[in-house]
Short mmCIF file of C-alpha atoms in Angstrom, two decimals:
data_model
loop_
_atom_site.label_atom_id
_atom_site.label_comp_id
_atom_site.label_asym_id
_atom_site.label_seq_id
_atom_site.Cartn_x
_atom_site.Cartn_y
_atom_site.Cartn_z
CA MET X 29 -0.15 11.61 -24.43
CA MET X 30 -1.19 14.05 -21.77
CA LYS X 31 0.76 15.82 -19.07
CA TYR X 32 -0.28 15.18 -15.49
CA SER X 33 1.00 16.69 -12.28
CA LEU X 34 0.92 14.38 -9.31
CA VAL X 35 1.99 14.44 -5.71
CA VAL X 36 3.62 11.11 -4.93
CA ASN X 37 4.95 10.48 -1.44
CA GLY X 38 4.79 14.21 -0.77
CA GLU X 39 6.79 15.24 -3.84
CA PRO X 40 5.37 16.90 -6.94
CA ARG X 41 5.92 14.80 -10.05
CA ALA X 42 5.06 15.45 -13.70
CA VAL X 43 4.38 12.70 -16.20
CA ASP X 44 3.45 12.64 -19.88
CA VAL X 45 1.41 9.47 -20.39
CA PRO X 46 -1.79 8.26 -22.06
CA GLU X 47 -4.87 9.30 -20.07
CA ARG X 48 -6.04 5.70 -19.60
CA MET X 49 -2.70 4.47 -18.27
CA PRO X 50 -3.22 2.78 -14.89
CA LEU X 51 -1.57 4.51 -11.96
CA LEU X 52 0.35 1.28 -11.28
CA TRP X 53 2.26 1.58 -14.55
CA VAL X 54 2.87 5.29 -14.03
CA LEU X 55 4.40 4.53 -10.64
CA ARG X 56 6.45 1.54 -11.77
CA ASP X 57 7.43 2.33 -15.35
CA VAL X 58 7.46 6.11 -15.51
CA LEU X 59 8.42 7.15 -11.96
CA ASP X 60 10.55 4.05 -11.26
CA LEU X 61 8.80 3.30 -7.97
CA LYS X 62 8.97 -0.49 -8.17
CA GLY X 63 7.66 -1.23 -4.67
CA THR X 64 4.04 -1.35 -5.78
CA LYS X 65 3.46 -4.77 -7.30
CA PHE X 66 1.38 -5.99 -10.22
CA GLY X 67 -0.76 -8.89 -9.09
CA CYS X 68 -3.94 -9.70 -10.95
CA GLY X 69 -4.56 -6.51 -12.94
CA VAL X 70 -8.27 -6.49 -12.08
CA ALA X 71 -8.30 -5.21 -8.47
CA GLN X 72 -8.88 -8.64 -6.97
CA CYS X 73 -5.64 -9.38 -5.09
CA GLY X 74 -4.50 -6.09 -3.52
CA ALA X 75 -0.82 -6.46 -4.40
CA CYS X 76 -0.94 -3.04 -6.10
CA THR X 77 -2.56 -1.19 -3.18
CA VAL X 78 -1.47 2.42 -2.74
CA LEU X 79 -3.11 5.23 -0.80
CA ILE X 80 -4.91 7.95 -2.68
CA ASP X 81 -5.72 10.79 -0.32
CA GLY X 82 -5.17 8.29 2.49
CA GLN X 83 -7.58 5.67 1.18
CA PRO X 84 -6.34 2.28 -0.01
CA MET X 85 -6.93 1.88 -3.73
CA ARG X 86 -5.95 -0.73 -6.28
CA SER X 87 -3.59 1.16 -8.56
CA CYS X 88 -4.03 -1.37 -11.37
CA ILE X 89 -7.51 -0.03 -12.12
CA VAL X 90 -7.05 3.68 -11.35
CA ASP X 91 -6.48 5.64 -14.54
CA ILE X 92 -3.93 8.41 -14.24
CA SER X 93 -6.56 10.85 -15.53
CA SER X 94 -8.72 10.20 -12.45
CA VAL X 95 -6.01 10.91 -9.87
CA GLY X 96 -6.14 14.68 -10.30
CA THR X 97 -4.61 16.55 -7.35
CA ALA X 98 -4.99 13.68 -4.90
CA ALA X 99 -1.95 12.68 -2.86
CA VAL X 100 -0.56 9.28 -3.83
CA THR X 101 1.32 7.33 -1.18
CA THR X 102 3.31 4.21 -2.04
CA ILE X 103 5.33 1.69 -0.05
CA GLU X 104 8.40 3.85 -0.74
CA SER X 105 6.95 6.41 1.70
CA LEU X 106 7.77 4.12 4.62
CA PRO X 107 11.22 4.63 6.19
CA ARG X 108 14.04 2.79 4.44
CA ASP X 109 15.48 1.87 7.84
CA GLY X 110 12.35 -0.12 8.72
CA SER X 111 11.54 2.05 11.73
CA HIS X 112 7.81 2.43 11.08
CA PRO X 113 5.82 0.46 13.71
CA LEU X 114 4.26 -1.69 11.00
CA GLN X 115 7.63 -2.49 9.45
CA ARG X 116 9.08 -3.37 12.87
CA ALA X 117 6.10 -5.60 13.69
CA TRP X 118 6.32 -7.25 10.26
CA MET X 119 9.98 -8.07 10.87
CA GLU X 120 9.57 -9.13 14.52
CA LEU X 121 6.78 -11.55 13.64
CA ASP X 122 8.37 -12.80 10.40
CA VAL X 123 5.21 -11.94 8.49
CA PRO X 124 6.45 -12.23 4.90
CA GLN X 125 7.17 -15.51 3.24
CA CYS X 126 7.49 -14.89 -0.48
CA GLY X 127 6.87 -11.20 0.18
CA TYR X 128 5.10 -10.42 -3.07
CA CYS X 129 1.87 -9.13 -1.51
CA GLN X 130 3.52 -7.35 1.40
CA ALA X 131 3.67 -3.85 -0.10
CA GLY X 132 -0.08 -3.91 -0.62
CA GLN X 133 -0.66 -5.44 2.81
CA LEU X 134 1.45 -2.76 4.50
CA MET X 135 -0.29 0.07 2.66
CA ALA X 136 -3.74 -1.25 3.59
CA ALA X 137 -2.62 -1.73 7.20
CA SER X 138 -1.15 1.78 7.39
CA ALA X 139 -4.43 3.27 6.18
CA LEU X 140 -6.30 1.24 8.80
CA LEU X 141 -4.08 2.36 11.69
CA LYS X 142 -4.24 5.98 10.61
CA GLU X 143 -8.06 5.88 10.68
CA THR X 144 -8.42 3.39 13.54
CA PRO X 145 -5.38 3.37 15.84
CA ASN X 146 -6.77 0.58 18.02
CA PRO X 147 -8.60 -1.74 15.62
CA THR X 148 -10.67 -4.74 16.63
CA ASP X 149 -10.26 -8.10 14.91
CA ALA X 150 -13.37 -7.35 12.85
CA GLN X 151 -12.00 -3.96 11.80
CA ILE X 152 -8.69 -5.56 10.77
CA ASP X 153 -10.52 -8.25 8.82
CA ALA X 154 -12.64 -5.64 7.04
CA ALA X 155 -9.72 -3.36 6.23
CA MET X 156 -7.53 -6.18 4.95
CA GLU X 157 -10.26 -7.92 2.98
CA GLY X 158 -9.22 -8.17 -0.63
CA ASN X 159 -5.49 -8.18 0.13
CA PHE X 160 -4.61 -11.77 -0.62
CA CYS X 161 -1.50 -13.63 0.44
CA ARG X 162 -0.69 -16.79 -1.49
CA CYS X 163 1.51 -17.94 1.40
CA GLY X 164 -1.39 -17.66 3.87
CA THR X 165 0.28 -15.42 6.43
CA TYR X 166 -3.01 -13.88 7.50
CA ILE X 167 -2.63 -14.78 11.18
CA ARG X 168 0.80 -13.15 11.36
CA ILE X 169 -0.44 -10.11 9.41
CA LYS X 170 -3.22 -9.63 11.96
CA GLN X 171 -0.77 -10.11 14.85
CA ALA X 172 1.59 -7.55 13.30
CA ILE X 173 -1.18 -4.99 12.90
CA LYS X 174 -2.12 -5.47 16.56
CA ALA X 175 1.54 -5.17 17.60
CA ALA X 176 1.96 -1.97 15.59
CA ALA X 177 -1.23 -0.57 17.12
CA ALA X 178 0.07 -1.39 20.61
CA ALA X 179 3.42 0.25 19.78
CA GLY X 180 1.53 3.33 18.65
CA ARG X 181 -0.37 3.45 21.95
CA ARG X 182 2.88 3.12 23.94
CA ALA X 183 4.44 5.96 21.93
CA GLU X 184 1.61 8.35 22.82
#
């Protein structure tokens, strides 16, 4: 066991875990942040996507020892009242079906809009590549990202 200091959703956190423990299990089992989902365990589905220093990463393959001082952002960072433009768009367009992949989808989409506030279809496709949805809601996910981008432009 090793002690690690992390910044998760803007708050300093300390954990005492094995150095090879995936960040996903630190978040879910040690810090009780259950929003990040386990999907495939080999970085193929995107269900476990979190942001590390603003970049989408698959937390199932990121060892805690490699996180260092990077800021970790999880789905729990989004407002509980659903007021984030992506959350509103997701709800307005009824994006989720089973909902299992949605935390990873939302984290990847939030990273995209932060870097590219007015993304093209190609930019959305590239950013969301690797985030799979078994229910096949890809068209609504793309529409929701565009709606959130438009809401962001109106708010400026």
